[in-house]
Short mmCIF file of C-alpha atoms in Angstrom, two decimals:
data_model
loop_
_atom_site.label_atom_id
_atom_site.label_comp_id
_atom_site.label_asym_id
_atom_site.label_seq_id
_atom_site.Cartn_x
_atom_site.Cartn_y
_atom_site.Cartn_z
CA MET A 651 116.73 -140.31 102.14
CA SER A 652 118.09 -137.37 100.19
CA LYS A 653 118.00 -134.00 101.95
CA ILE A 654 117.27 -131.12 99.59
CA VAL A 655 117.48 -127.50 100.71
CA ILE A 656 116.17 -124.66 98.55
CA VAL A 657 117.09 -121.00 99.00
CA GLY A 658 114.18 -118.90 97.73
CA ALA A 659 110.46 -119.57 98.02
CA VAL A 660 108.97 -117.57 95.18
CA GLY A 661 108.25 -118.85 91.63
CA GLY A 662 111.36 -120.88 90.87
CA GLY A 663 112.12 -122.16 94.35
CA ALA A 664 108.56 -123.11 95.27
CA THR A 665 108.02 -124.73 91.87
CA ALA A 666 111.24 -126.73 92.19
CA ALA A 667 110.11 -128.01 95.57
CA GLY A 668 106.72 -129.03 94.23
CA GLN A 669 108.21 -130.72 91.18
CA ILE A 670 110.74 -132.66 93.24
CA ARG A 671 108.03 -133.84 95.60
CA PHE A 672 105.91 -135.01 92.66
CA TYR A 673 108.71 -137.19 91.33
CA ASP A 674 110.23 -138.18 94.68
CA PRO A 675 107.67 -138.77 97.47
CA ASP A 676 110.41 -139.62 99.98
CA ALA A 677 112.81 -136.68 99.63
CA ASP A 678 113.40 -134.45 102.67
CA ILE A 679 112.73 -130.94 101.32
CA THR A 680 113.31 -127.66 103.18
CA ILE A 681 112.94 -124.10 101.85
CA PHE A 682 114.38 -120.90 103.35
CA ASP A 683 113.37 -117.39 102.29
CA ARG A 684 114.10 -114.05 103.91
CA ASP A 685 110.76 -112.58 102.78
CA SER A 686 107.52 -112.87 104.76
CA THR A 687 105.49 -114.33 101.86
CA MET A 688 106.08 -117.19 99.45
CA SER A 689 104.89 -118.49 96.10
CA TYR A 690 103.16 -115.32 94.95
CA ALA A 691 102.36 -114.26 91.37
CA ALA A 692 104.82 -111.38 91.08
CA CYS A 693 103.74 -110.58 87.51
CA GLY A 694 100.27 -109.68 88.78
CA THR A 695 101.37 -107.04 91.28
CA PRO A 696 101.09 -103.99 88.94
CA TYR A 697 97.49 -104.95 88.17
CA ALA A 698 96.67 -105.31 91.86
CA ILE A 699 98.06 -101.81 92.44
CA GLY A 700 95.91 -100.52 89.57
CA ASN A 701 92.85 -102.21 91.09
CA ILE A 702 92.37 -104.33 87.98
CA ILE A 703 92.85 -107.32 90.27
CA LYS A 704 90.37 -106.57 93.04
CA GLU A 705 91.71 -109.06 95.57
CA PRO A 706 95.51 -108.84 95.96
CA GLU A 707 95.42 -111.92 98.17
CA SER A 708 94.57 -113.96 95.07
CA LEU A 709 98.22 -113.50 94.03
CA LEU A 710 99.31 -115.68 96.97
CA MET A 711 99.54 -119.21 95.62
CA ALA A 712 100.48 -120.99 98.85
CA ASP A 713 101.77 -120.56 102.39
CA PRO A 714 104.08 -122.65 104.59
CA GLN A 715 101.21 -124.47 106.27
CA GLN A 716 99.75 -125.54 102.93
CA PHE A 717 103.14 -126.71 101.69
CA LYS A 718 103.56 -128.79 104.82
CA GLU A 719 100.08 -130.28 104.80
CA LYS A 720 99.76 -130.97 101.08
CA ARG A 721 103.36 -131.73 100.09
CA ASN A 722 105.24 -132.45 103.32
CA ILE A 723 107.70 -129.62 102.53
CA ASP A 724 109.10 -127.45 105.34
CA VAL A 725 109.13 -123.74 104.53
CA PHE A 726 110.85 -121.23 106.81
CA LEU A 727 110.06 -117.62 105.93
CA LYS A 728 112.00 -114.67 107.35
CA HIS A 729 115.06 -116.92 107.43
CA GLU A 730 118.15 -115.72 105.60
CA VAL A 731 120.91 -118.07 104.44
CA LEU A 732 124.14 -116.27 105.27
CA GLU A 733 126.78 -118.71 104.08
CA ILE A 734 127.30 -121.88 102.07
CA ARG A 735 129.94 -124.23 103.51
CA ARG A 736 130.51 -126.39 100.48
CA GLU A 737 133.02 -128.86 101.90
CA ALA A 738 130.81 -129.70 104.87
CA LYS A 739 127.59 -129.37 102.81
CA GLN A 740 126.17 -126.99 105.37
CA LEU A 741 124.41 -123.65 105.44
CA LEU A 742 124.56 -120.92 108.05
CA VAL A 743 121.02 -119.61 108.53
CA ARG A 744 119.67 -116.68 110.52
CA ASN A 745 116.13 -116.35 111.86
CA LEU A 746 115.34 -112.73 111.04
CA ASP A 747 112.74 -112.47 113.82
CA SER A 748 114.83 -113.82 116.70
CA GLY A 749 118.33 -113.17 115.36
CA GLU A 750 119.23 -116.78 116.15
CA GLN A 751 121.77 -118.44 113.84
CA PHE A 752 121.97 -122.16 113.17
CA VAL A 753 123.57 -124.65 110.81
CA GLU A 754 121.53 -126.66 108.29
CA SER A 755 122.98 -129.59 106.36
CA TYR A 756 122.11 -130.60 102.80
CA ASP A 757 122.77 -133.31 100.24
CA THR A 758 121.53 -131.13 97.38
CA LEU A 759 121.27 -127.35 97.43
CA ILE A 760 119.11 -125.36 95.01
CA LEU A 761 119.70 -121.62 94.72
CA ALA A 762 116.68 -119.59 93.63
CA PRO A 763 117.54 -116.21 95.16
CA GLY A 764 115.96 -114.07 92.41
CA GLY A 765 117.05 -110.51 91.80
CA SER A 766 116.86 -107.09 93.43
CA ALA A 767 115.78 -103.79 91.94
CA VAL A 768 118.62 -101.45 91.06
CA ILE A 769 118.40 -98.09 92.84
CA PRO A 770 120.86 -95.54 91.42
CA GLU A 771 122.70 -93.07 93.64
CA ILE A 772 120.76 -89.83 93.26
CA VAL A 773 121.21 -86.60 95.18
CA GLY A 774 118.33 -86.14 97.65
CA LEU A 775 116.75 -89.52 96.98
CA SER A 776 116.49 -90.29 100.69
CA SER A 777 114.13 -87.34 101.13
CA ALA A 778 111.72 -88.57 98.44
CA ASN A 779 109.01 -91.24 98.52
CA VAL A 780 110.71 -93.96 96.50
CA PHE A 781 109.37 -97.41 95.74
CA VAL A 782 110.42 -100.48 93.78
CA LEU A 783 108.24 -103.41 92.79
CA ARG A 784 109.99 -106.74 93.28
CA SER A 785 107.91 -108.42 95.97
CA TYR A 786 104.46 -108.79 97.45
CA GLY A 787 105.59 -106.54 100.30
CA ASP A 788 106.69 -103.87 97.79
CA MET A 789 103.20 -104.01 96.27
CA GLN A 790 101.59 -103.60 99.68
CA GLY A 791 103.85 -100.63 100.43
CA ILE A 792 102.80 -98.82 97.24
CA GLN A 793 99.13 -99.57 97.87
CA ARG A 794 99.40 -98.31 101.44
CA PHE A 795 101.13 -95.08 100.36
CA ILE A 796 98.47 -94.36 97.72
CA LYS A 797 95.62 -95.03 100.15
CA GLU A 798 97.04 -92.97 102.99
CA ASN A 799 98.57 -90.05 101.07
CA LYS A 800 96.29 -89.82 98.02
CA PRO A 801 99.11 -88.70 95.70
CA LYS A 802 98.35 -86.93 92.42
CA THR A 803 101.67 -87.26 90.59
CA CYS A 804 104.20 -90.02 90.02
CA VAL A 805 107.48 -90.19 88.14
CA ILE A 806 108.55 -93.60 86.90
CA SER A 807 112.24 -94.13 86.21
CA GLY A 808 112.66 -96.77 83.52
CA ALA A 809 110.49 -97.80 80.56
CA GLY A 810 110.87 -101.56 80.64
CA PHE A 811 108.22 -104.11 81.60
CA ILE A 812 107.55 -102.87 85.14
CA GLY A 813 107.78 -99.21 84.18
CA LEU A 814 105.21 -99.48 81.40
CA GLU A 815 102.85 -101.72 83.36
CA MET A 816 103.01 -99.38 86.35
CA ALA A 817 102.40 -96.35 84.13
CA GLU A 818 99.18 -97.86 82.82
CA ASN A 819 97.95 -99.00 86.21
CA LEU A 820 98.72 -95.76 88.02
CA LYS A 821 97.00 -93.86 85.22
CA HIS A 822 94.03 -96.15 85.76
CA LEU A 823 93.91 -94.83 89.34
CA GLY A 824 93.74 -91.25 88.02
CA LEU A 825 97.33 -90.19 88.71
CA ASN A 826 99.38 -87.87 86.54
CA VAL A 827 102.23 -90.13 85.39
CA GLN A 828 105.51 -89.24 83.73
CA ILE A 829 108.22 -91.64 82.62
CA VAL A 830 111.95 -90.90 82.58
CA HIS A 831 114.06 -93.21 80.43
CA LYS A 832 117.82 -93.02 79.87
CA SER A 833 117.63 -94.54 76.38
CA SER A 834 116.35 -93.04 73.13
CA GLN A 835 113.53 -95.62 72.95
CA VAL A 836 111.27 -97.42 75.38
CA MET A 837 111.53 -101.21 75.71
CA SER A 838 115.06 -101.39 74.33
CA ILE A 839 114.68 -105.13 73.67
CA LEU A 840 112.33 -104.20 70.81
CA ASP A 841 113.17 -102.77 67.38
CA SER A 842 112.83 -99.00 67.19
CA ASP A 843 109.79 -99.02 64.88
CA ILE A 844 107.91 -101.22 67.36
CA SER A 845 108.96 -99.00 70.27
CA GLU A 846 107.71 -95.93 68.41
CA ARG A 847 104.20 -97.36 68.42
CA ILE A 848 104.40 -97.87 72.17
CA GLU A 849 105.54 -94.28 72.61
CA ALA A 850 102.59 -93.07 70.53
CA GLU A 851 100.23 -95.12 72.72
CA LEU A 852 101.72 -93.58 75.86
CA ALA A 853 101.22 -90.09 74.42
CA ALA A 854 97.63 -90.90 73.44
CA ASN A 855 96.98 -91.77 77.10
CA ASN A 856 98.60 -88.58 78.41
CA ILE A 857 101.73 -90.25 79.72
CA GLN A 858 104.58 -87.79 79.25
CA LEU A 859 107.83 -89.47 78.27
CA HIS A 860 111.28 -87.97 78.91
CA LYS A 861 113.84 -89.92 76.86
CA ASP A 862 117.64 -89.66 76.96
CA ALA A 863 117.40 -88.48 80.55
CA VAL A 864 117.76 -89.73 84.12
CA ILE A 865 116.76 -88.39 87.51
CA ALA A 866 119.65 -86.21 88.69
CA LYS A 867 118.15 -84.82 91.91
CA ALA A 868 115.14 -85.75 94.00
CA GLY A 869 113.12 -84.18 96.78
CA PRO A 870 109.86 -84.73 98.68
CA GLN A 871 107.59 -83.57 95.82
CA LYS A 872 109.89 -82.88 92.87
CA VAL A 873 112.64 -84.35 90.76
CA GLU A 874 115.18 -82.71 88.49
CA LEU A 875 116.31 -84.51 85.37
CA SER A 876 119.73 -84.60 83.76
CA ASP A 877 118.37 -82.39 80.94
CA GLY A 878 117.31 -79.73 83.44
CA SER A 879 113.58 -80.53 83.45
CA GLN A 880 111.72 -80.11 86.75
CA LEU A 881 108.89 -82.60 87.38
CA GLU A 882 106.32 -82.82 90.14
CA ALA A 883 106.47 -86.18 91.89
CA ASP A 884 104.55 -87.12 95.00
CA PHE A 885 106.35 -90.42 94.70
CA ILE A 886 108.85 -92.22 92.47
CA ILE A 887 108.81 -95.75 91.09
CA MET A 888 112.31 -97.05 90.36
CA SER A 889 112.33 -99.64 87.57
CA VAL A 890 115.72 -99.18 85.95
CA GLY A 891 116.85 -102.80 86.12
CA ILE A 892 117.31 -105.96 88.13
CA LYS A 893 120.54 -107.14 89.73
CA PRO A 894 120.77 -110.91 90.25
CA ASN A 895 121.21 -111.90 93.90
CA THR A 896 124.47 -113.79 93.56
CA GLU A 897 126.18 -112.77 96.80
CA LEU A 898 125.62 -116.15 98.45
CA ALA A 899 126.99 -118.02 95.43
CA GLU A 900 129.95 -115.68 95.14
CA GLY A 901 130.77 -116.16 98.80
CA ALA A 902 130.88 -119.91 98.17
CA GLY A 903 133.26 -119.46 95.24
CA LEU A 904 130.76 -120.48 92.56
CA PRO A 905 131.55 -118.97 89.13
CA ILE A 906 129.55 -115.94 87.98
CA GLY A 907 129.18 -115.52 84.22
CA LYS A 908 129.49 -112.47 81.99
CA THR A 909 125.74 -111.79 82.22
CA GLY A 910 126.09 -111.48 86.01
CA GLY A 911 124.27 -114.76 86.66
CA ILE A 912 125.45 -117.97 88.34
CA VAL A 913 126.99 -120.21 85.70
CA THR A 914 125.02 -123.44 85.16
CA ASN A 915 125.47 -126.49 82.96
CA GLU A 916 122.88 -128.24 80.80
CA TYR A 917 121.18 -129.65 83.93
CA MET A 918 121.19 -126.36 85.88
CA GLN A 919 124.12 -127.52 88.04
CA THR A 920 126.75 -125.03 89.12
CA GLU A 921 130.47 -125.82 89.22
CA ASP A 922 129.60 -127.82 92.35
CA PRO A 923 127.46 -130.78 91.13
CA SER A 924 125.52 -130.83 94.41
CA ILE A 925 124.45 -127.20 93.97
CA PHE A 926 121.90 -126.10 91.36
CA ALA A 927 120.79 -122.58 90.42
CA LEU A 928 117.68 -121.36 88.61
CA GLY A 929 115.61 -118.31 87.89
CA ASP A 930 116.64 -114.67 87.71
CA ALA A 931 120.08 -115.28 89.20
CA SER A 932 121.11 -118.11 86.86
CA GLU A 933 123.04 -117.79 83.62
CA ASN A 934 121.89 -119.88 80.69
CA THR A 935 122.44 -119.90 76.91
CA ASP A 936 120.77 -118.35 73.90
CA LEU A 937 118.88 -120.88 71.77
CA ILE A 938 119.95 -119.21 68.53
CA THR A 939 123.54 -118.09 69.15
CA GLY A 940 124.58 -120.48 71.93
CA GLU A 941 126.07 -117.54 73.85
CA ALA A 942 125.52 -116.75 77.52
CA LYS A 943 122.05 -115.38 78.26
CA ARG A 944 120.15 -114.44 81.41
CA VAL A 945 116.36 -114.14 81.20
CA PRO A 946 114.75 -112.90 84.46
CA LEU A 947 111.21 -113.97 83.54
CA ALA A 948 108.72 -116.47 84.92
CA TRP A 949 108.69 -119.10 82.16
CA PRO A 950 112.43 -119.93 82.31
CA ALA A 951 112.32 -120.28 86.11
CA HIS A 952 109.42 -122.73 85.97
CA ARG A 953 111.04 -124.75 83.18
CA GLN A 954 114.35 -124.87 85.03
CA ALA A 955 112.57 -126.12 88.15
CA PHE A 956 111.23 -129.06 86.12
CA LEU A 957 114.69 -129.84 84.69
CA ILE A 958 116.24 -129.88 88.18
CA ALA A 959 113.53 -132.22 89.43
CA GLN A 960 114.15 -134.54 86.48
CA LYS A 961 117.89 -134.58 87.10
CA LEU A 962 117.40 -135.41 90.79
CA SER A 963 114.91 -138.17 89.97
CA GLY A 964 117.35 -139.88 87.59
CA ASN A 965 115.72 -138.80 84.34
CA ALA A 966 118.13 -136.06 83.28
CA ILE A 967 116.84 -133.81 80.50
CA PRO A 968 119.34 -131.29 79.12
CA LYS A 969 118.11 -127.74 78.86
CA LYS A 970 117.63 -125.98 75.57
CA GLY A 971 118.71 -122.40 75.11
CA LEU A 972 116.36 -119.52 75.85
CA LEU A 973 114.71 -117.13 73.40
CA GLY A 974 113.65 -114.48 75.90
CA THR A 975 110.04 -114.59 74.76
CA SER A 976 108.03 -111.80 76.37
CA VAL A 977 104.78 -109.89 76.08
CA VAL A 978 103.54 -106.64 77.60
CA LYS A 979 100.24 -104.74 77.65
CA ILE A 980 100.31 -100.97 77.16
CA PHE A 981 96.78 -99.60 77.35
CA SER A 982 95.04 -100.75 74.12
CA LEU A 983 98.21 -102.26 72.64
CA THR A 984 100.00 -105.55 73.16
CA ALA A 985 103.66 -105.95 72.20
CA ALA A 986 105.52 -109.26 72.13
CA MET A 987 108.88 -110.53 70.98
CA THR A 988 111.01 -113.64 70.79
CA GLY A 989 114.57 -114.38 69.74
CA LEU A 990 117.04 -111.78 68.49
CA ASN A 991 116.13 -108.17 67.81
CA GLU A 992 117.56 -106.28 64.84
CA ARG A 993 120.23 -104.47 66.85
CA THR A 994 121.61 -107.74 68.26
CA ILE A 995 121.61 -109.37 64.83
CA ARG A 996 123.60 -106.47 63.40
CA ASP A 997 126.01 -106.39 66.35
CA LYS A 998 126.78 -110.05 65.74
CA GLY A 999 127.38 -109.44 62.06
CA LEU A 1000 124.77 -111.94 60.91
CA ALA A 1001 123.52 -111.82 57.31
CA TYR A 1002 119.77 -111.48 57.61
CA LYS A 1003 116.58 -110.37 55.92
CA THR A 1004 113.38 -108.99 57.37
CA VAL A 1005 109.76 -109.40 56.39
CA ILE A 1006 107.03 -107.11 57.73
CA HIS A 1007 103.32 -107.72 57.49
CA GLN A 1008 100.77 -105.14 58.52
CA GLY A 1009 97.15 -106.19 58.51
CA ASN A 1010 94.20 -107.22 60.60
CA SER A 1011 94.20 -109.54 63.58
CA ASN A 1012 91.17 -111.30 62.10
CA ALA A 1013 88.59 -110.76 59.36
CA GLY A 1014 88.22 -107.03 58.67
CA TYR A 1015 84.47 -107.35 58.15
CA TYR A 1016 84.05 -108.85 61.63
CA PRO A 1017 83.18 -106.10 64.15
CA ASP A 1018 85.90 -106.99 66.66
CA HIS A 1019 89.20 -106.74 64.80
CA ALA A 1020 92.41 -104.76 65.25
CA LYS A 1021 95.49 -103.75 63.32
CA ILE A 1022 98.68 -105.68 63.96
CA MET A 1023 102.25 -105.36 62.75
CA LEU A 1024 104.31 -108.54 62.48
CA LYS A 1025 108.06 -108.30 61.92
CA ILE A 1026 110.26 -111.35 61.40
CA HIS A 1027 114.06 -111.50 60.99
CA TYR A 1028 115.55 -114.56 59.30
CA ASP A 1029 118.95 -115.85 58.20
CA ALA A 1030 119.65 -114.87 54.61
CA ALA A 1031 121.26 -118.20 53.73
CA SER A 1032 119.52 -120.89 55.80
CA ARG A 1033 116.26 -118.88 56.02
CA LYS A 1034 115.89 -120.03 59.63
CA ILE A 1035 113.98 -117.58 61.81
CA LEU A 1036 116.22 -115.49 64.08
CA GLY A 1037 113.64 -113.42 65.91
CA ALA A 1038 110.21 -111.86 65.68
CA GLN A 1039 108.16 -109.02 67.12
CA CYS A 1040 104.50 -108.16 66.95
CA ILE A 1041 102.41 -105.23 68.12
CA GLY A 1042 98.71 -104.50 67.87
CA GLY A 1043 95.35 -104.48 69.54
CA LYS A 1044 94.65 -108.22 69.76
CA GLY A 1045 95.99 -111.56 68.60
CA VAL A 1046 99.61 -110.52 69.17
CA ASP A 1047 100.45 -113.24 71.71
CA LYS A 1048 99.03 -115.93 69.42
CA ARG A 1049 101.31 -114.95 66.53
CA ILE A 1050 104.46 -114.75 68.64
CA ASP A 1051 103.70 -118.12 70.24
CA VAL A 1052 103.39 -119.70 66.78
CA LEU A 1053 106.77 -118.22 65.86
CA VAL A 1054 108.35 -119.46 69.10
CA THR A 1055 107.22 -122.95 68.13
CA ALA A 1056 108.57 -122.48 64.61
CA ILE A 1057 111.99 -121.41 65.88
CA TYR A 1058 112.12 -124.27 68.38
CA ALA A 1059 111.22 -126.75 65.62
CA GLY A 1060 113.82 -125.33 63.24
CA LEU A 1061 111.33 -124.15 60.63
CA THR A 1062 112.32 -121.65 57.96
CA ILE A 1063 110.54 -118.44 57.00
CA ASP A 1064 109.17 -120.30 53.95
CA ASP A 1065 107.56 -122.96 56.12
CA LEU A 1066 105.24 -120.34 57.62
CA GLN A 1067 103.08 -120.20 54.49
CA ALA A 1068 102.33 -123.92 54.83
CA LEU A 1069 101.12 -123.85 58.44
CA GLU A 1070 97.47 -124.85 58.60
CA LEU A 1071 96.37 -122.42 61.28
CA SER A 1072 92.86 -122.23 62.70
CA TYR A 1073 90.47 -119.81 61.03
CA ALA A 1074 87.10 -118.31 61.73
CA PRO A 1075 86.23 -114.60 61.25
CA PRO A 1076 86.42 -113.75 64.99
CA TYR A 1077 89.95 -115.17 65.22
CA SER A 1078 91.90 -114.90 61.98
CA SER A 1079 91.69 -114.77 58.19
CA PRO A 1080 91.93 -117.55 55.58
CA LYS A 1081 95.58 -116.57 55.27
CA ASP A 1082 96.70 -115.79 58.81
CA PRO A 1083 99.26 -112.98 59.31
CA ILE A 1084 101.79 -115.76 59.99
CA ASN A 1085 101.01 -117.28 56.57
CA MET A 1086 101.17 -113.85 54.94
CA ALA A 1087 104.65 -113.23 56.32
CA GLY A 1088 105.76 -116.54 54.82
CA TYR A 1089 104.25 -115.70 51.44
CA LYS A 1090 105.85 -112.25 51.44
CA ALA A 1091 109.28 -113.70 52.18
CA PHE A 1092 108.98 -116.43 49.56
CA GLY A 1093 111.56 -115.89 46.83
CA LYS A 1094 112.83 -112.74 48.51
#
């Protein structure tokens, strides 16, 4: 009987355990995690804070007892793996409650340690109320602070996914919210013209944005920015980035790639074939360029869990590269992207063309319709799609998902006009925006 030990019990680790059990009913599976909760929907935490999700407990997908009863998987929470002893195939584990240390053996080890929020060194930060949002416990801490202290102002550092989602949800609670962002545009993974629409939406909802600035000093109720601005802040949300938790892998001598993630092969194995890595801390490849890529999002972690389970069950499926497909809600807007953005394409010196379509999400005469902007970059010679972005009031995710499928299938920009997409006035137009982009690019 194979003994499989997994480090990390959130999305990737818990999913890997469940997948392995599905394909191997006899495997001995054990999970260790230093947190006090497991298998929670981390992407839902901003909406629980904003009281959009009324029952935060609904984000908890499972607990150790359920995993044991339903899947015969042993889960040990508040247990930290301190060391990997590769030659002996052993782990040194510490029970965080008792302080006891013990040795656990393994035949296969799966690392799903996730990532940690980056907290910059800022003068006076220790005297301020500072929060990050990387765990269920972080969510509870923010909720508790808001309930007990009834704050009126918040400064969010960072205008990425978490920063924007938290801005909307805190505004929903009635707080005065300001965002500080070190770059000249929000959501730097997007093209600047798409980001500008997000910035306009923030302004329309009275979210003040301070670009090209960082928090230089902090205090109990105020922060000072690098541009000299003074902002009131009953508390601060830090969302400036995520650092992959690779310390355990590094201590075991496993290679770390240029993206900062644990290097993995086509089957998610590290340099040591008995050790796999997945999720936020793993380095993968870009589907379009073939270069190293790290995508700390939910979909890649779940897919990688399936690939590991297949490899261990004797049905090895090599991974494809990642596109970094993502979507975010900002008040009345939705923005989504996949593949390469324009800045990356230019940095790589690729010859490309761009087609932009601005129109309606569905029939303009139908009462419920919205404006959308669809932007697609494609190779000038092969006409293969390199990347796409879309922003608008509705139907944005649908269009990006079609383009993800087109890229994966190797379709060209010209193939888009021939796609027979579903149409009825509440959903689209006889020529969908995807079709229109293909027609506009034809012969260009």
